[in-house]
PDB file of C-alpha atoms in Angstrom:
ATOM      1  CA  MET A  21     -70.084-105.491 146.720  1.00 92.00           C
ATOM      2  CA  LEU A  22     -73.965-104.270 144.949  1.00 95.00           C
ATOM      3  CA  LEU A  23     -74.798-105.633 141.077  1.00 96.00           C
ATOM      4  CA  VAL A  24     -77.320-103.140 139.574  1.00 96.00           C
ATOM      5  CA  VAL A  25     -78.703-104.208 136.242  1.00 96.00           C
ATOM      6  CA  ASP A  26     -80.544-102.067 133.859  1.00 95.00           C
ATOM      7  CA  VAL A  27     -82.759-104.109 131.209  1.00 95.00           C
ATOM      8  CA  GLY A  28     -83.512-102.778 128.168  1.00 90.00           C
ATOM      9  CA  ASN A  29     -85.216-103.644 125.539  1.00 88.00           C
ATOM     10  CA  THR A  30     -82.398-103.055 123.101  1.00 86.00           C
ATOM     11  CA  ASN A  31     -78.889-103.338 125.813  1.00 88.00           C
ATOM     12  CA  THR A  32     -79.102-104.343 128.967  1.00 93.00           C
ATOM     13  CA  VAL A  33     -76.220-102.094 131.468  1.00 93.00           C
ATOM     14  CA  PHE A  34     -75.120-103.349 134.564  1.00 94.00           C
ATOM     15  CA  GLY A  35     -71.890-102.683 136.845  1.00 94.00           C
ATOM     16  CA  ILE A  36     -70.622-103.240 140.403  1.00 95.00           C
ATOM     17  CA  PHE A  37     -70.918-100.066 142.807  1.00 95.00           C
ATOM     18  CA  GLU A  38     -68.409-101.148 145.977  1.00 92.00           C
ATOM     19  CA  ASN A  39     -69.596-100.168 149.385  1.00 84.00           C
ATOM     20  CA  GLY A  40     -69.919 -96.290 150.312  1.00 79.00           C
ATOM     21  CA  GLN A  41     -69.245 -95.302 146.236  1.00 84.00           C
ATOM     22  CA  THR A  42     -71.190 -93.043 143.940  1.00 87.00           C
ATOM     23  CA  THR A  43     -69.789 -94.247 140.903  1.00 89.00           C
ATOM     24  CA  PRO A  44     -69.266 -98.145 139.549  1.00 91.00           C
ATOM     25  CA  LEU A  45     -66.119 -99.767 140.100  1.00 89.00           C
ATOM     26  CA  PHE A  46     -66.954-100.870 136.339  1.00 88.00           C
ATOM     27  CA  HIS A  47     -69.906-101.102 134.060  1.00 90.00           C
ATOM     28  CA  LYS A  48     -70.681-102.925 130.703  1.00 89.00           C
ATOM     29  CA  ARG A  49     -73.158-102.754 127.954  1.00 90.00           C
ATOM     30  CA  THR A  50     -74.760-106.001 126.452  1.00 89.00           C
ATOM     31  CA  VAL A  51     -77.716-106.802 123.949  1.00 90.00           C
ATOM     32  CA  THR A  52     -80.844-107.568 125.603  1.00 91.00           C
ATOM     33  CA  ARG A  53     -81.580-111.506 124.569  1.00 90.00           C
ATOM     34  CA  LYS A  54     -85.282-112.585 125.307  1.00 89.00           C
ATOM     35  CA  ASP A  55     -84.734-116.129 124.810  1.00 90.00           C
ATOM     36  CA  ARG A  56     -81.619-116.288 127.629  1.00 90.00           C
ATOM     37  CA  THR A  57     -81.906-118.677 130.683  1.00 93.00           C
ATOM     38  CA  SER A  58     -81.262-117.864 134.015  1.00 94.00           C
ATOM     39  CA  ASP A  59     -78.398-120.273 134.134  1.00 94.00           C
ATOM     40  CA  GLU A  60     -77.126-118.881 130.680  1.00 93.00           C
ATOM     41  CA  LEU A  61     -77.103-115.448 132.526  1.00 93.00           C
ATOM     42  CA  GLY A  62     -75.360-116.963 135.593  1.00 92.00           C
ATOM     43  CA  LEU A  63     -72.551-117.559 133.408  1.00 92.00           C
ATOM     44  CA  PHE A  64     -72.665-114.787 131.557  1.00 91.00           C
ATOM     45  CA  PHE A  65     -72.272-112.718 134.456  1.00 92.00           C
ATOM     46  CA  ARG A  66     -69.730-114.758 136.341  1.00 90.00           C
ATOM     47  CA  GLY A  67     -67.450-114.584 133.178  1.00 89.00           C
ATOM     48  CA  PHE A  68     -67.914-110.733 133.690  1.00 88.00           C
ATOM     49  CA  LEU A  69     -67.345-110.716 136.994  1.00 91.00           C
ATOM     50  CA  ARG A  70     -64.373-113.043 137.214  1.00 89.00           C
ATOM     51  CA  GLU A  71     -62.569-110.457 134.462  1.00 87.00           C
ATOM     52  CA  PHE A  72     -62.233-108.046 137.548  1.00 87.00           C
ATOM     53  CA  LYS A  73     -61.744-110.622 140.007  1.00 89.00           C
ATOM     54  CA  ILE A  74     -64.765-110.601 141.752  1.00 90.00           C
ATOM     55  CA  GLU A  75     -66.326-113.531 142.275  1.00 89.00           C
ATOM     56  CA  ASN A  76     -69.989-114.659 143.164  1.00 89.00           C
ATOM     57  CA  GLU A  77     -70.083-114.934 146.825  1.00 91.00           C
ATOM     58  CA  MET A  78     -68.482-111.341 147.183  1.00 91.00           C
ATOM     59  CA  ILE A  79     -72.029-110.060 145.623  1.00 92.00           C
ATOM     60  CA  THR A  80     -73.978-109.085 148.411  1.00 93.00           C
ATOM     61  CA  GLY A  81     -76.902-107.063 147.077  1.00 94.00           C
ATOM     62  CA  ALA A  82     -78.586-106.456 143.768  1.00 96.00           C
ATOM     63  CA  ILE A  83     -81.209-104.698 141.890  1.00 97.00           C
ATOM     64  CA  TYR A  84     -82.579-104.719 138.526  1.00 96.00           C
ATOM     65  CA  SER A  85     -84.853-102.403 136.719  1.00 96.00           C
ATOM     66  CA  SER A  86     -86.808-103.972 133.527  1.00 95.00           C
ATOM     67  CA  VAL A  87     -88.691-103.168 130.640  1.00 93.00           C
ATOM     68  CA  VAL A  88     -88.677-106.519 129.612  1.00 94.00           C
ATOM     69  CA  PRO A  89     -91.509-108.071 131.451  1.00 94.00           C
ATOM     70  CA  THR A  90     -90.607-111.827 130.318  1.00 94.00           C
ATOM     71  CA  LEU A  91     -87.248-111.583 131.904  1.00 95.00           C
ATOM     72  CA  ASN A  92     -88.079-111.011 134.947  1.00 96.00           C
ATOM     73  CA  PRO A  93     -88.461-114.327 136.822  1.00 96.00           C
ATOM     74  CA  ILE A  94     -85.112-115.723 134.690  1.00 96.00           C
ATOM     75  CA  LEU A  95     -83.444-112.535 136.449  1.00 96.00           C
ATOM     76  CA  ASP A  96     -85.320-113.545 140.360  1.00 96.00           C
ATOM     77  CA  ARG A  97     -84.385-117.284 139.488  1.00 96.00           C
ATOM     78  CA  MET A  98     -80.505-115.939 138.346  1.00 95.00           C
ATOM     79  CA  PHE A  99     -79.951-114.053 141.273  1.00 96.00           C
ATOM     80  CA  LEU A 100     -81.005-116.675 143.578  1.00 95.00           C
ATOM     81  CA  ASP A 101     -79.312-119.544 142.178  1.00 94.00           C
ATOM     82  CA  TRP A 102     -76.202-118.174 141.176  1.00 94.00           C
ATOM     83  CA  PHE A 103     -75.256-115.324 143.811  1.00 94.00           C
ATOM     84  CA  LYS A 104     -77.553-116.658 146.861  1.00 94.00           C
ATOM     85  CA  ILE A 105     -79.445-113.200 147.067  1.00 94.00           C
ATOM     86  CA  GLU A 106     -83.144-111.921 146.475  1.00 95.00           C
ATOM     87  CA  ALA A 107     -82.475-109.105 144.226  1.00 96.00           C
ATOM     88  CA  VAL A 108     -84.756-105.904 144.593  1.00 96.00           C
ATOM     89  CA  ARG A 109     -87.005-105.289 141.156  1.00 97.00           C
ATOM     90  CA  VAL A 110     -87.885-101.561 140.501  1.00 97.00           C
ATOM     91  CA  ASP A 111     -91.494-100.901 141.284  1.00 94.00           C
ATOM     92  CA  TYR A 112     -93.486 -97.663 141.419  1.00 94.00           C
ATOM     93  CA  ARG A 113     -94.842 -98.805 144.827  1.00 95.00           C
ATOM     94  CA  MET A 114     -91.255 -99.139 146.323  1.00 96.00           C
ATOM     95  CA  ASN A 115     -89.660 -96.499 148.427  1.00 96.00           C
ATOM     96  CA  LEU A 116     -88.713 -93.663 146.065  1.00 96.00           C
ATOM     97  CA  PRO A 117     -86.999 -90.427 146.833  1.00 96.00           C
ATOM     98  CA  PHE A 118     -90.268 -88.477 145.462  1.00 96.00           C
ATOM     99  CA  SER A 119     -93.449 -88.705 144.998  1.00 95.00           C
ATOM    100  CA  ILE A 120     -95.735 -89.196 142.090  1.00 95.00           C
ATOM    101  CA  SER A 121     -98.372 -87.153 140.712  1.00 92.00           C
ATOM    102  CA  TYR A 122     -99.041 -89.104 137.933  1.00 89.00           C
ATOM    103  CA  PRO A 123    -102.639 -90.584 137.207  1.00 89.00           C
ATOM    104  CA  ARG A 124    -101.675 -94.266 135.981  1.00 92.00           C
ATOM    105  CA  PRO A 125     -97.975 -94.616 138.041  1.00 93.00           C
ATOM    106  CA  TYR A 126     -98.336 -98.400 137.033  1.00 92.00           C
ATOM    107  CA  GLU A 127     -97.246 -97.409 133.428  1.00 92.00           C
ATOM    108  CA  ILE A 128     -94.140 -95.396 134.351  1.00 93.00           C
ATOM    109  CA  GLY A 129     -91.434 -97.689 132.911  1.00 92.00           C
ATOM    110  CA  ALA A 130     -89.005 -98.546 135.624  1.00 94.00           C
ATOM    111  CA  ASP A 131     -86.007 -97.150 133.713  1.00 93.00           C
ATOM    112  CA  ARG A 132     -87.733 -93.662 133.989  1.00 94.00           C
ATOM    113  CA  LEU A 133     -87.974 -94.197 137.795  1.00 96.00           C
ATOM    114  CA  VAL A 134     -84.438 -94.646 138.227  1.00 96.00           C
ATOM    115  CA  ASN A 135     -83.164 -92.212 136.211  1.00 96.00           C
ATOM    116  CA  ALA A 136     -85.792 -89.630 138.547  1.00 96.00           C
ATOM    117  CA  ALA A 137     -84.191 -91.320 141.381  1.00 97.00           C
ATOM    118  CA  ALA A 138     -80.578 -90.135 140.508  1.00 96.00           C
ATOM    119  CA  VAL A 139     -81.473 -86.755 139.880  1.00 96.00           C
ATOM    120  CA  ALA A 140     -83.958 -86.606 142.952  1.00 95.00           C
ATOM    121  CA  ILE A 141     -80.847 -87.258 145.211  1.00 95.00           C
ATOM    122  CA  ASP A 142     -77.779 -85.748 143.408  1.00 92.00           C
ATOM    123  CA  SER A 143     -78.892 -83.014 142.200  1.00 88.00           C
ATOM    124  CA  PRO A 144     -82.366 -81.920 143.576  1.00 90.00           C
ATOM    125  CA  GLY A 145     -84.685 -79.068 141.604  1.00 92.00           C
ATOM    126  CA  LYS A 146     -86.735 -78.915 138.854  1.00 95.00           C
ATOM    127  CA  SER A 147     -85.503 -81.231 136.016  1.00 96.00           C
ATOM    128  CA  ILE A 148     -86.167 -82.555 132.494  1.00 97.00           C
ATOM    129  CA  VAL A 149     -84.393 -85.861 132.277  1.00 97.00           C
ATOM    130  CA  ILE A 150     -84.043 -86.677 128.840  1.00 96.00           C
ATOM    131  CA  ASP A 151     -83.005 -90.708 128.370  1.00 94.00           C
ATOM    132  CA  LEU A 152     -82.015 -91.602 124.719  1.00 91.00           C
ATOM    133  CA  GLY A 153     -82.454 -95.429 124.301  1.00 85.00           C
ATOM    134  CA  THR A 154     -84.717 -97.444 122.529  1.00 83.00           C
ATOM    135  CA  ALA A 155     -87.716 -94.831 123.164  1.00 89.00           C
ATOM    136  CA  THR A 156     -86.264 -91.011 123.573  1.00 92.00           C
ATOM    137  CA  THR A 157     -88.021 -90.615 126.873  1.00 94.00           C
ATOM    138  CA  PHE A 158     -88.704 -87.005 128.878  1.00 96.00           C
ATOM    139  CA  CYS A 159     -89.171 -86.896 132.675  1.00 95.00           C
ATOM    140  CA  VAL A 160     -90.405 -83.959 134.739  1.00 96.00           C
ATOM    141  CA  ILE A 161     -89.453 -83.523 138.358  1.00 96.00           C
ATOM    142  CA  ASN A 162     -90.280 -80.546 140.310  1.00 94.00           C
ATOM    143  CA  GLU A 163     -88.621 -79.077 143.197  1.00 94.00           C
ATOM    144  CA  LYS A 164     -90.500 -80.748 146.038  1.00 93.00           C
ATOM    145  CA  PRO A 165     -89.539 -83.342 144.056  1.00 95.00           C
ATOM    146  CA  GLU A 166     -92.580 -84.947 142.614  1.00 95.00           C
ATOM    147  CA  TYR A 167     -92.553 -87.048 139.412  1.00 96.00           C
ATOM    148  CA  LEU A 168     -95.122 -85.086 137.121  1.00 95.00           C
ATOM    149  CA  GLY A 169     -94.857 -87.371 133.907  1.00 93.00           C
ATOM    150  CA  GLY A 170     -93.194 -86.914 130.437  1.00 92.00           C
ATOM    151  CA  VAL A 171     -92.793 -87.433 126.500  1.00 95.00           C
ATOM    152  CA  ILE A 172     -92.218 -90.775 124.960  1.00 94.00           C
ATOM    153  CA  ALA A 173     -90.354 -90.058 121.530  1.00 92.00           C
ATOM    154  CA  PRO A 174     -89.427 -92.840 119.006  1.00 88.00           C
ATOM    155  CA  GLY A 175     -85.444 -93.959 119.711  1.00 87.00           C
ATOM    156  CA  LEU A 176     -82.751 -92.898 117.489  1.00 84.00           C
ATOM    157  CA  LYS A 177     -81.350 -96.256 116.833  1.00 82.00           C
ATOM    158  CA  VAL A 178     -84.614 -97.762 116.222  1.00 84.00           C
ATOM    159  CA  SER A 179     -85.796 -95.137 113.736  1.00 85.00           C
ATOM    160  CA  MET A 180     -82.030 -95.495 112.018  1.00 82.00           C
ATOM    161  CA  ASP A 181     -82.634 -99.069 111.861  1.00 81.00           C
ATOM    162  CA  ALA A 182     -86.039 -99.262 110.693  1.00 83.00           C
ATOM    163  CA  LEU A 183     -84.884 -96.672 107.322  1.00 81.00           C
ATOM    164  CA  THR A 184     -82.361 -98.734 106.519  1.00 78.00           C
ATOM    165  CA  ARG A 185     -84.054-102.014 106.654  1.00 81.00           C
ATOM    166  CA  ASN A 186     -87.131-100.379 104.578  1.00 79.00           C
ATOM    167  CA  THR A 187     -85.513 -98.802 101.814  1.00 79.00           C
ATOM    168  CA  SER A 188     -83.208-100.464  99.511  1.00 75.00           C
ATOM    169  CA  GLN A 189     -80.569 -98.197  98.321  1.00 75.00           C
ATOM    170  CA  LEU A 190     -79.802 -96.056 101.866  1.00 77.00           C
ATOM    171  CA  PRO A 191     -76.860 -97.591 103.448  1.00 81.00           C
ATOM    172  CA  PRO A 192     -76.640 -98.329 107.508  1.00 80.00           C
ATOM    173  CA  ILE A 193     -74.917 -95.255 109.064  1.00 78.00           C
ATOM    174  CA  VAL A 194     -72.991 -94.338 112.437  1.00 81.00           C
ATOM    175  CA  PHE A 195     -74.915 -91.738 114.233  1.00 82.00           C
ATOM    176  CA  GLN A 196     -72.582 -88.702 114.072  1.00 81.00           C
ATOM    177  CA  SER A 197     -72.347 -84.985 112.933  1.00 83.00           C
ATOM    178  CA  PRO A 198     -71.762 -84.138 109.766  1.00 84.00           C
ATOM    179  CA  GLY A 199     -70.458 -81.371 110.433  1.00 85.00           C
ATOM    180  CA  LYS A 200     -73.261 -79.250 107.827  1.00 85.00           C
ATOM    181  CA  ILE A 201     -76.711 -79.838 107.022  1.00 87.00           C
ATOM    182  CA  LEU A 202     -76.219 -80.058 103.282  1.00 88.00           C
ATOM    183  CA  GLY A 203     -74.357 -83.573 102.508  1.00 82.00           C
ATOM    184  CA  ASP A 204     -71.780 -84.367  99.591  1.00 85.00           C
ATOM    185  CA  SER A 205     -73.124 -87.854  99.930  1.00 86.00           C
ATOM    186  CA  THR A 206     -75.859 -90.245 100.313  1.00 84.00           C
ATOM    187  CA  ILE A 207     -74.441 -91.349 103.920  1.00 84.00           C
ATOM    188  CA  GLU A 208     -73.970 -87.557 104.694  1.00 87.00           C
ATOM    189  CA  SER A 209     -77.130 -86.584 104.308  1.00 88.00           C
ATOM    190  CA  ILE A 210     -78.759 -89.303 105.883  1.00 87.00           C
ATOM    191  CA  GLN A 211     -76.306 -88.176 109.122  1.00 86.00           C
ATOM    192  CA  ALA A 212     -77.668 -84.601 108.506  1.00 89.00           C
ATOM    193  CA  GLY A 213     -81.366 -85.960 108.375  1.00 89.00           C
ATOM    194  CA  PHE A 214     -80.774 -88.068 111.654  1.00 87.00           C
ATOM    195  CA  PHE A 215     -78.287 -85.270 113.484  1.00 89.00           C
ATOM    196  CA  PHE A 216     -80.539 -82.385 113.059  1.00 91.00           C
ATOM    197  CA  GLY A 217     -83.349 -84.194 113.065  1.00 90.00           C
ATOM    198  CA  TRP A 218     -82.940 -85.462 116.601  1.00 91.00           C
ATOM    199  CA  ILE A 219     -81.479 -81.856 117.800  1.00 92.00           C
ATOM    200  CA  GLY A 220     -84.633 -80.321 116.603  1.00 94.00           C
ATOM    201  CA  LEU A 221     -86.754 -82.808 118.391  1.00 94.00           C
ATOM    202  CA  LEU A 222     -84.920 -82.507 121.349  1.00 95.00           C
ATOM    203  CA  GLU A 223     -84.970 -78.759 121.291  1.00 96.00           C
ATOM    204  CA  GLY A 224     -88.858 -78.471 120.314  1.00 96.00           C
ATOM    205  CA  ILE A 225     -90.047 -80.756 123.144  1.00 96.00           C
ATOM    206  CA  ILE A 226     -87.752 -79.206 125.477  1.00 97.00           C
ATOM    207  CA  ARG A 227     -89.014 -75.560 124.706  1.00 96.00           C
ATOM    208  CA  GLU A 228     -92.607 -76.836 125.057  1.00 96.00           C
ATOM    209  CA  LEU A 229     -92.408 -78.701 128.499  1.00 96.00           C
ATOM    210  CA  LYS A 230     -90.622 -75.160 129.783  1.00 95.00           C
ATOM    211  CA  ARG A 231     -93.166 -72.964 128.020  1.00 95.00           C
ATOM    212  CA  GLU A 232     -95.991 -75.245 130.355  1.00 93.00           C
ATOM    213  CA  LYS A 233     -94.036 -75.931 133.327  1.00 92.00           C
ATOM    214  CA  GLY A 234     -91.314 -72.700 133.723  1.00 90.00           C
ATOM    215  CA  GLN A 235     -88.168 -71.782 132.193  1.00 91.00           C
ATOM    216  CA  ASP A 236     -86.181 -72.356 135.390  1.00 93.00           C
ATOM    217  CA  TYR A 237     -85.785 -76.291 134.849  1.00 95.00           C
ATOM    218  CA  ARG A 238     -82.666 -77.749 133.921  1.00 95.00           C
ATOM    219  CA  VAL A 239     -82.244 -80.447 131.573  1.00 96.00           C
ATOM    220  CA  VAL A 240     -80.320 -83.922 132.064  1.00 96.00           C
ATOM    221  CA  GLY A 241     -79.318 -85.765 129.672  1.00 95.00           C
ATOM    222  CA  THR A 242     -78.462 -89.373 129.806  1.00 94.00           C
ATOM    223  CA  GLY A 243     -78.137 -93.046 127.406  1.00 87.00           C
ATOM    224  CA  GLY A 244     -76.125 -94.465 125.162  1.00 81.00           C
ATOM    225  CA  LEU A 245     -75.878 -91.228 122.452  1.00 85.00           C
ATOM    226  CA  VAL A 246     -75.684 -88.410 124.699  1.00 90.00           C
ATOM    227  CA  THR A 247     -72.186 -87.909 124.807  1.00 90.00           C
ATOM    228  CA  VAL A 248     -72.430 -87.744 121.046  1.00 88.00           C
ATOM    229  CA  ILE A 249     -74.926 -84.907 120.555  1.00 90.00           C
ATOM    230  CA  ASP A 250     -73.419 -83.189 123.701  1.00 91.00           C
ATOM    231  CA  SER A 251     -70.022 -83.084 122.192  1.00 89.00           C
ATOM    232  CA  ALA A 252     -71.487 -81.765 118.529  1.00 87.00           C
ATOM    233  CA  HIS A 253     -74.040 -79.731 119.678  1.00 88.00           C
ATOM    234  CA  PRO A 254     -73.359 -78.110 123.087  1.00 90.00           C
ATOM    235  CA  GLY A 255     -76.219 -76.287 124.817  1.00 90.00           C
ATOM    236  CA  ILE A 256     -79.242 -78.705 124.993  1.00 94.00           C
ATOM    237  CA  PHE A 257     -78.205 -80.400 127.803  1.00 95.00           C
ATOM    238  CA  ASP A 258     -77.113 -78.143 131.244  1.00 95.00           C
ATOM    239  CA  ARG A 259     -75.971 -81.546 132.428  1.00 94.00           C
ATOM    240  CA  ILE A 260     -75.212 -85.057 130.930  1.00 94.00           C
ATOM    241  CA  ASP A 261     -74.590 -88.456 133.081  1.00 93.00           C
ATOM    242  CA  PRO A 262     -74.452 -91.546 130.805  1.00 91.00           C
ATOM    243  CA  LEU A 263     -74.283 -93.488 133.964  1.00 92.00           C
ATOM    244  CA  LEU A 264     -77.219 -91.697 135.178  1.00 94.00           C
ATOM    245  CA  THR A 265     -79.289 -95.209 135.181  1.00 95.00           C
ATOM    246  CA  LEU A 266     -77.029 -97.008 137.247  1.00 95.00           C
ATOM    247  CA  ARG A 267     -76.576 -94.380 140.244  1.00 95.00           C
ATOM    248  CA  GLY A 268     -80.269 -94.545 140.322  1.00 96.00           C
ATOM    249  CA  LEU A 269     -80.333 -98.082 140.666  1.00 97.00           C
ATOM    250  CA  GLN A 270     -77.810 -97.891 143.800  1.00 96.00           C
ATOM    251  CA  ILE A 271     -80.086 -95.279 145.428  1.00 96.00           C
ATOM    252  CA  LEU A 272     -83.085 -97.392 145.267  1.00 97.00           C
ATOM    253  CA  HIS A 273     -81.273-100.177 146.625  1.00 96.00           C
ATOM    254  CA  GLN A 274     -80.066 -98.210 149.434  1.00 94.00           C
ATOM    255  CA  MET A 275     -83.953 -97.241 150.301  1.00 94.00           C
ATOM    256  CA  ASN A 276     -85.153-100.887 149.652  1.00 95.00           C
ATOM    257  CA  SER A 277     -82.832-103.209 150.305  1.00 83.00           C
TER     258      SER A 277
END
């Protein structure tokens, strides 16, 4: 079995792939804690695995992507101590299913490389990959396939938290469509601002990317809130896959194990 882990600034998502399967046996999402020790992480993963009757020795491979560099040596130690394996860490210098046409490839986030890998293998062609995470990232991949670059915008949850944290009278909200643009309450007004504001951000950046690169690029969406946006406002994405990052990790492990 393969353990895949995607460490983001806000959340960490992980899952288990059985040999030959392209969808995870299970996956979980947890808050990223930068102060955890390797032993704490080991106990944490063991608890989730045992819930599915998986013992540590059943894990024969591991790969992780991380945008939190301070956690990398902790993860490496955890995999060695608790699973007796040397995990693969995603890096732009590894074997990738695409080439990179980008002046500063070392600046590309590991999560963006992973998403690009999944799209390049599972649905090759001209693609704009959007990940609604701590930041909202857009990655552009052409038909060769070749990674051309992208756009980084503020993250939805970060922006929502910043608004409620820095204003005295605005309450926290749940991100969802209010059904109409003019709210009948403060909460509905905030929901309308964020929902339709983010629709405008996505559609505007997609429009400019297609104007610059060509209209024949399809749009692939992933991230925790992509299903909320797609169900309430279909038409932005040609394809959504909340588990795109985990699939990309599996592909990169196959190419680099």
